[in-house]
């Protein structure tokens, strides 16, 4: 049993857990916290996505957990290695807020909504249904996936705790 | 990440001086506003992993008051003025002369006062920096948020995000008398801005 185990996912990071372990990422702003869950195996994974597309990357060694277009396939791959079936995986996501409002909204300032769009696109392309989301707004979120139940809980300063 | 092609120690010193001049002027402005002495610590300049930046202000989930603005012009970047709740309350008490809300329900007047303080401080930071470097640097209208530090700061890391998992942060801490840190000034120049800053300050670029 791994009940009571807490698995942390950092910024631009991803991880998987099973058997009741809690997978958590803190302080999501414009970033997106995406979770995939296989209910039959009680197996889940989470990615803390920071940017929409690896096409804009200029780093030497690509951190594939950082970009929506690379993090989604990688998370699926890691779950498959633990036995997950792609046909059973369902997605939930939160984040993608616009923390600050600016009159001249340049593209880099709209990063939250772009992260949400890119994550949804990647899910659609891979045929994974999105069954719950709490995205947008102008506030930060801390999210947790209970790998025992698949319950995804979202905590924010203004709105308390919400489960989807 | 290889931001500097050699002379790294010297360049770090130059950036520390950038923080010193900018934040020094901002501290003077804050001191005038509050009519009491405001000290600042020697700025730290370091390449900080994204994860660790929020630790500087109490951790990813710590609720902070942040005024964010984008620096536009010759050397663009992101600037944050970050206060924890208690110092923000003290500043409001000193400036407006009444007790601020006990919880996070700041009134319109309090938020607007904090935003204006951020505006004045960031303006004095940037204008001294522009005078010193001869570069054109202008702040956007500031925007205020009261929220988790991680959520707020990640917003200023987008430009560095495409280059790696660290950002170069010029961090200056304000102190009021012997009290704990009152606030932080974070300047995160865009990766492309460093060469321009160094050139303007006469640092040889190989």
Coordinates of C-alpha atoms in Angstrom, one line a residue:
Chain A
X1 CA 0.0 0.0 0.0
X2 CA 1.2 3.5 -0.7
X3 CA -1.7 5.2 1.1
X4 CA -0.6 8.4 2.8
X5 CA 2.4 8.8 0.5
X6 CA 2.7 12.3 -1.0
X7 CA 4.3 12.7 -4.4
X8 CA 5.4 16.2 -5.2
X9 CA 5.5 17.6 -8.7
X10 CA 7.6 20.7 -9.2
X11 CA 7.3 23.4 -11.7
X12 CA 7.9 22.0 -15.2
X13 CA 8.0 18.5 -13.8
X14 CA 5.8 15.3 -14.0
X15 CA 5.3 12.2 -11.9
X16 CA 3.1 9.2 -11.4
X17 CA 1.7 7.4 -8.4
X18 CA -0.6 4.6 -7.5
X19 CA -2.6 2.8 -4.7
X20 CA -3.8 5.8 -2.8
X21 CA -0.7 8.0 -3.0
X22 CA -1.5 11.7 -3.3
X23 CA 0.1 13.6 -6.2
X24 CA 0.4 17.3 -5.5
X25 CA 1.7 20.4 -7.2
X26 CA 1.6 23.8 -5.5
X27 CA 1.2 27.4 -6.7
X28 CA -0.2 27.0 -10.2
X29 CA -0.6 30.4 -11.8
X30 CA -0.5 30.5 -15.6
X31 CA 0.9 27.0 -15.5
X32 CA -1.5 24.1 -16.0
X33 CA -1.7 21.1 -13.7
X34 CA -2.8 18.1 -15.9
X35 CA -3.7 14.8 -14.4
X36 CA -4.4 11.5 -16.2
X37 CA -6.1 8.6 -14.3
X38 CA -6.6 4.9 -14.9
X39 CA -9.4 3.9 -12.5
X40 CA -9.0 0.2 -13.0
X41 CA -5.4 0.2 -11.8
X42 CA -5.9 3.2 -9.4
X43 CA -2.9 4.7 -11.2
X44 CA -2.5 8.4 -11.8
X45 CA 0.0 10.9 -13.1
X46 CA 0.4 14.7 -13.0
X47 CA 2.3 17.2 -15.1
X48 CA 3.0 20.8 -14.2
X49 CA 3.0 22.4 -17.6
X50 CA 4.6 25.8 -17.9
X51 CA 4.6 26.7 -21.6
X52 CA 2.4 25.7 -24.6
X53 CA 4.8 24.5 -27.2
X54 CA 8.3 23.0 -27.4
X55 CA 8.7 24.8 -30.7
X56 CA 9.6 28.0 -28.8
X57 CA 12.3 26.2 -26.8
X58 CA 15.8 27.5 -27.0
X59 CA 17.3 25.3 -24.3
X60 CA 20.1 22.8 -25.0
X61 CA 18.5 19.9 -23.3
X62 CA 14.8 20.0 -23.6
X63 CA 12.8 19.5 -20.4
X64 CA 9.8 17.7 -21.9
X65 CA 7.7 18.1 -18.8
X66 CA 7.6 21.8 -19.4
X67 CA 5.7 22.0 -22.6
X68 CA 2.1 20.9 -23.3
X69 CA 2.9 19.3 -26.6
X70 CA 5.7 17.1 -25.1
X71 CA 4.5 16.6 -21.5
X72 CA 1.2 15.0 -22.5
X73 CA 2.7 12.2 -24.5
X74 CA 5.5 11.7 -21.9
X75 CA 3.0 11.4 -19.1
X76 CA 1.0 8.8 -21.1
X77 CA 4.2 6.9 -21.8
X78 CA 5.1 6.7 -18.1
X79 CA 1.6 5.6 -17.2
X80 CA 1.7 2.9 -19.9
X81 CA 5.0 1.6 -18.5
X82 CA 3.1 1.1 -15.2
X83 CA 0.5 -0.9 -17.1
X84 CA -2.1 1.8 -17.9
X85 CA -4.2 1.4 -21.0
X86 CA -4.6 4.5 -23.1
X87 CA -8.2 3.7 -23.7
X88 CA -9.0 3.9 -20.0
X89 CA -7.2 7.1 -19.3
X90 CA -9.2 10.2 -18.4
X91 CA -7.9 13.7 -17.9
X92 CA -8.6 16.5 -15.5
X93 CA -6.9 19.8 -15.4
X94 CA -6.7 23.1 -13.5
X95 CA -4.7 26.3 -13.7
X96 CA -4.0 28.5 -16.7
X97 CA -4.9 31.7 -14.9
X98 CA -4.2 35.2 -15.9
X99 CA -2.6 36.4 -12.7
X100 CA -2.3 40.0 -13.8
X101 CA -4.4 42.0 -16.2
X102 CA -2.8 44.3 -18.7
X103 CA -4.3 46.7 -21.2
X104 CA -1.9 45.8 -24.0
X105 CA -2.1 42.0 -23.7
X106 CA 1.0 40.8 -25.5
X107 CA 1.3 37.1 -26.2
X108 CA 3.6 36.3 -23.4
X109 CA 1.1 37.9 -21.0
X110 CA -1.7 35.6 -22.2
X111 CA 0.4 32.6 -21.3
X112 CA -2.3 31.0 -19.1
X113 CA -5.0 30.7 -21.7
X114 CA -2.5 29.5 -24.3
X115 CA -1.3 26.7 -21.9
X116 CA -4.9 25.6 -21.5
X117 CA -5.6 25.6 -25.3
X118 CA -2.3 23.7 -26.0
X119 CA -3.0 21.1 -23.4
X120 CA -6.5 20.5 -24.7
X121 CA -5.2 20.2 -28.2
X122 CA -2.6 17.6 -27.2
X123 CA -5.3 15.6 -25.3
X124 CA -7.6 15.7 -28.3
X125 CA -4.9 14.6 -30.7
X126 CA -4.2 11.6 -28.4
X127 CA -7.8 10.7 -27.9
X128 CA -7.9 11.3 -24.1
X129 CA -11.3 12.6 -22.8
X130 CA -11.1 15.7 -20.6
X131 CA -13.7 14.9 -17.9
X132 CA -13.1 17.9 -15.5
X133 CA -11.5 21.2 -15.5
X134 CA -11.1 24.3 -13.4
X135 CA -9.1 26.7 -15.6
X136 CA -8.8 30.4 -16.2
X137 CA -9.6 33.2 -13.7
X138 CA -7.0 35.4 -12.1
X139 CA -6.0 33.3 -9.1
X140 CA -3.5 30.7 -8.0
X141 CA -4.3 27.1 -7.3
X142 CA -2.7 24.1 -5.5
X143 CA -4.0 20.8 -6.9
X144 CA -4.0 17.2 -5.7
X145 CA -4.9 13.9 -7.3
X146 CA -5.8 11.0 -5.1
X147 CA -4.6 8.0 -6.9
X148 CA -6.9 5.8 -4.9
X149 CA -10.1 7.5 -6.0
X150 CA -9.2 9.7 -9.0
X151 CA -10.6 12.7 -7.1
X152 CA -8.9 15.9 -8.1
X153 CA -9.0 18.7 -5.5
X154 CA -8.2 22.3 -6.2
X155 CA -7.4 24.7 -3.4
X156 CA -7.2 28.5 -3.9
X157 CA -6.9 31.5 -1.5
X158 CA -10.1 33.1 -2.6
X159 CA -12.4 30.1 -3.2
X160 CA -11.3 27.4 -0.7
X161 CA -11.3 23.8 -1.8
X162 CA -13.2 22.4 -4.7
X163 CA -13.3 18.8 -5.9
X164 CA -13.8 17.6 -9.5
Chain B
X1 CA 22.5 27.8 -18.8
X2 CA 25.3 29.9 -20.3
X3 CA 24.2 33.5 -20.0
X4 CA 27.6 35.0 -19.8
X5 CA 30.5 34.1 -22.1
X6 CA 33.3 34.5 -19.5
X7 CA 33.9 37.2 -16.9
X8 CA 31.0 35.8 -15.0
X9 CA 32.1 36.9 -11.5
X10 CA 32.6 40.5 -12.7
X11 CA 29.3 40.5 -14.5
X12 CA 27.5 39.3 -11.4
X13 CA 29.1 42.2 -9.5
X14 CA 27.9 44.6 -12.2
X15 CA 24.3 43.2 -11.8
X16 CA 24.6 43.5 -8.0
X17 CA 25.4 47.2 -8.5
X18 CA 22.4 47.5 -10.8
X19 CA 20.2 46.2 -7.9
X20 CA 22.0 48.4 -5.5
X21 CA 21.4 51.6 -7.4
X22 CA 17.8 50.7 -8.4
X23 CA 16.7 49.5 -5.0
X24 CA 18.6 52.2 -3.2
X25 CA 16.5 54.8 -4.9
X26 CA 13.4 52.8 -4.3
X27 CA 14.3 52.5 -0.5
X28 CA 14.7 56.3 -0.3
X29 CA 11.3 56.8 -2.0
X30 CA 9.7 54.4 0.5
X31 CA 11.4 56.1 3.4
X32 CA 10.0 59.4 2.2
X33 CA 6.5 58.0 1.9
X34 CA 6.5 56.4 5.3
X35 CA 8.6 59.2 6.9
X36 CA 10.9 56.7 8.7
X37 CA 14.2 55.1 7.9
X38 CA 14.1 52.1 5.5
X39 CA 17.2 50.0 5.1
X40 CA 18.1 47.5 2.4
X41 CA 20.3 44.5 2.3
X42 CA 23.1 44.1 -0.2
X43 CA 21.3 42.7 -3.3
X44 CA 21.9 39.1 -4.2
X45 CA 22.3 38.1 -7.9
X46 CA 22.0 34.4 -8.7
X47 CA 20.7 31.9 -11.2
X48 CA 17.9 30.4 -9.2
X49 CA 16.0 27.2 -10.1
X50 CA 12.3 28.1 -10.8
X51 CA 11.2 26.0 -7.9
X52 CA 13.4 27.9 -5.5
X53 CA 12.3 31.4 -6.4
X54 CA 9.1 31.3 -4.3
X55 CA 11.2 30.0 -1.3
X56 CA 12.7 33.5 -1.1
X57 CA 9.3 34.9 0.0
X58 CA 8.0 32.1 2.2
X59 CA 7.3 29.2 -0.2
X60 CA 5.1 28.4 -3.2
X61 CA 1.8 28.5 -1.2
X62 CA 2.6 31.5 1.0
X63 CA 0.1 34.3 0.4
X64 CA 1.9 37.5 -0.6
X65 CA 1.0 40.9 -2.0
X66 CA 2.7 41.4 -5.3
X67 CA 2.9 44.3 -7.6
X68 CA 4.1 43.2 -11.0
X69 CA 5.1 45.3 -13.9
X70 CA 6.8 44.7 -17.2
X71 CA 9.9 46.7 -18.0
X72 CA 9.8 47.9 -21.6
X73 CA 12.4 49.6 -23.8
X74 CA 16.0 48.8 -24.5
X75 CA 16.4 46.1 -21.8
X76 CA 13.1 44.5 -21.2
X77 CA 12.3 42.4 -18.1
X78 CA 9.9 41.6 -15.3
X79 CA 9.8 43.4 -12.0
X80 CA 8.0 42.4 -8.8
X81 CA 7.6 44.2 -5.5
X82 CA 6.6 41.6 -3.0
X83 CA 5.3 42.1 0.5
X84 CA 4.2 39.6 3.1
X85 CA 0.9 40.3 4.9
X86 CA 2.2 41.8 8.1
X87 CA 4.6 44.3 6.5
X88 CA 1.8 45.3 4.1
X89 CA -0.4 46.0 7.1
X90 CA 2.3 48.1 8.7
X91 CA 2.9 50.1 5.6
X92 CA -0.8 50.8 5.2
X93 CA -1.0 51.8 8.8
X94 CA 1.9 54.1 8.4
X95 CA 0.6 55.6 5.2
X96 CA -3.1 55.8 5.6
X97 CA -3.2 55.9 9.4
X98 CA -5.8 53.3 10.0
X99 CA -5.9 49.6 10.8
X100 CA -6.0 47.4 7.7
X101 CA -8.2 44.4 7.4
X102 CA -7.1 41.4 9.6
X103 CA -7.7 38.9 6.9
X104 CA -7.0 39.0 3.2
X105 CA -10.1 41.2 2.4
X106 CA -8.3 44.3 1.5
X107 CA -10.5 47.3 0.7
X108 CA -10.4 49.0 -2.6
X109 CA -8.6 51.9 -1.0
X110 CA -6.0 49.6 0.6
X111 CA -5.3 47.8 -2.7
X112 CA -5.1 51.0 -4.6
X113 CA -2.7 52.5 -2.0
X114 CA -0.5 49.4 -2.2
X115 CA -0.6 49.5 -6.0
X116 CA 0.5 53.1 -5.9
X117 CA 3.3 52.4 -3.5
X118 CA 4.5 49.7 -5.9
X119 CA 4.2 52.1 -8.8
X120 CA 6.3 54.8 -7.1
X121 CA 9.0 52.3 -5.9
X122 CA 9.3 50.6 -9.2
X123 CA 9.4 53.9 -11.0
X124 CA 12.2 55.2 -8.9
X125 CA 14.1 51.8 -9.3
X126 CA 13.8 52.0 -13.0
X127 CA 14.4 55.7 -13.6
X128 CA 17.7 55.5 -11.6
X129 CA 18.6 52.4 -13.6
X130 CA 17.9 54.2 -16.8
X131 CA 20.0 57.2 -15.7
X132 CA 22.8 55.0 -14.7
X133 CA 22.9 52.9 -17.9
X134 CA 21.7 55.5 -20.4
X135 CA 19.2 52.9 -21.6
X136 CA 15.6 53.7 -22.2
X137 CA 13.5 51.7 -19.7
X138 CA 9.9 52.4 -18.9
X139 CA 7.5 50.5 -16.7
X140 CA 4.1 49.3 -17.8
X141 CA 1.1 50.2 -15.6
X142 CA 1.5 48.0 -12.5
X143 CA -0.9 45.3 -11.6
X144 CA -1.5 43.9 -8.1
X145 CA -2.3 40.5 -6.9
X146 CA -2.8 38.9 -3.5
X147 CA -2.2 35.2 -3.9
X148 CA 0.1 32.3 -3.7
X149 CA 3.8 33.2 -4.2
X150 CA 4.4 30.4 -6.7
X151 CA 1.4 31.3 -8.8
X152 CA 2.5 35.0 -9.0
X153 CA 6.2 34.5 -9.6
X154 CA 5.9 31.9 -12.3
X155 CA 4.3 34.7 -14.3
X156 CA 7.7 36.4 -14.5
X157 CA 9.6 33.3 -15.6
X158 CA 8.0 32.8 -19.0
X159 CA 10.9 34.5 -20.8
X160 CA 13.5 32.3 -19.0
X161 CA 11.3 29.2 -19.4
X162 CA 12.2 28.7 -23.1
X163 CA 15.9 28.7 -22.2
X164 CA 16.1 26.4 -19.2
X165 CA 14.9 25.8 -15.7
X166 CA 16.6 28.6 -13.9
X167 CA 16.2 32.4 -14.0
X168 CA 18.7 35.1 -13.2
X169 CA 17.2 37.1 -10.3
X170 CA 18.4 40.4 -8.8
X171 CA 16.9 40.3 -5.3
X172 CA 17.0 43.2 -2.9
X173 CA 15.4 42.9 0.6
X174 CA 14.0 45.9 2.4
X175 CA 14.3 46.2 6.2
X176 CA 12.5 48.6 8.4
X177 CA 14.7 49.4 11.4
X178 CA 15.6 46.1 13.0
X179 CA 12.4 44.3 11.8
X180 CA 12.3 41.3 9.6
X181 CA 12.3 41.7 5.9
X182 CA 9.6 44.1 4.8
X183 CA 9.6 43.3 1.2
X184 CA 11.5 42.1 -1.8
X185 CA 12.4 43.7 -5.1
X186 CA 12.8 41.2 -7.8
X187 CA 14.2 42.3 -11.2
X188 CA 14.3 39.5 -13.7
X189 CA 15.7 40.9 -17.0
X190 CA 14.8 39.0 -20.1
X191 CA 17.7 36.7 -21.2
X192 CA 18.3 39.0 -24.2
X193 CA 18.7 42.1 -22.0
X194 CA 22.0 41.1 -20.3
X195 CA 24.3 41.9 -23.2
X196 CA 22.6 45.3 -23.6
X197 CA 23.0 46.1 -19.9
X198 CA 26.6 45.0 -19.9
X199 CA 27.4 47.0 -23.1
X200 CA 25.7 50.1 -21.6
X201 CA 27.8 49.8 -18.5
X202 CA 31.1 49.3 -20.4
X203 CA 31.6 45.6 -19.6
X204 CA 33.6 44.0 -22.3
X205 CA 31.6 41.3 -24.2
X206 CA 33.7 38.6 -25.8

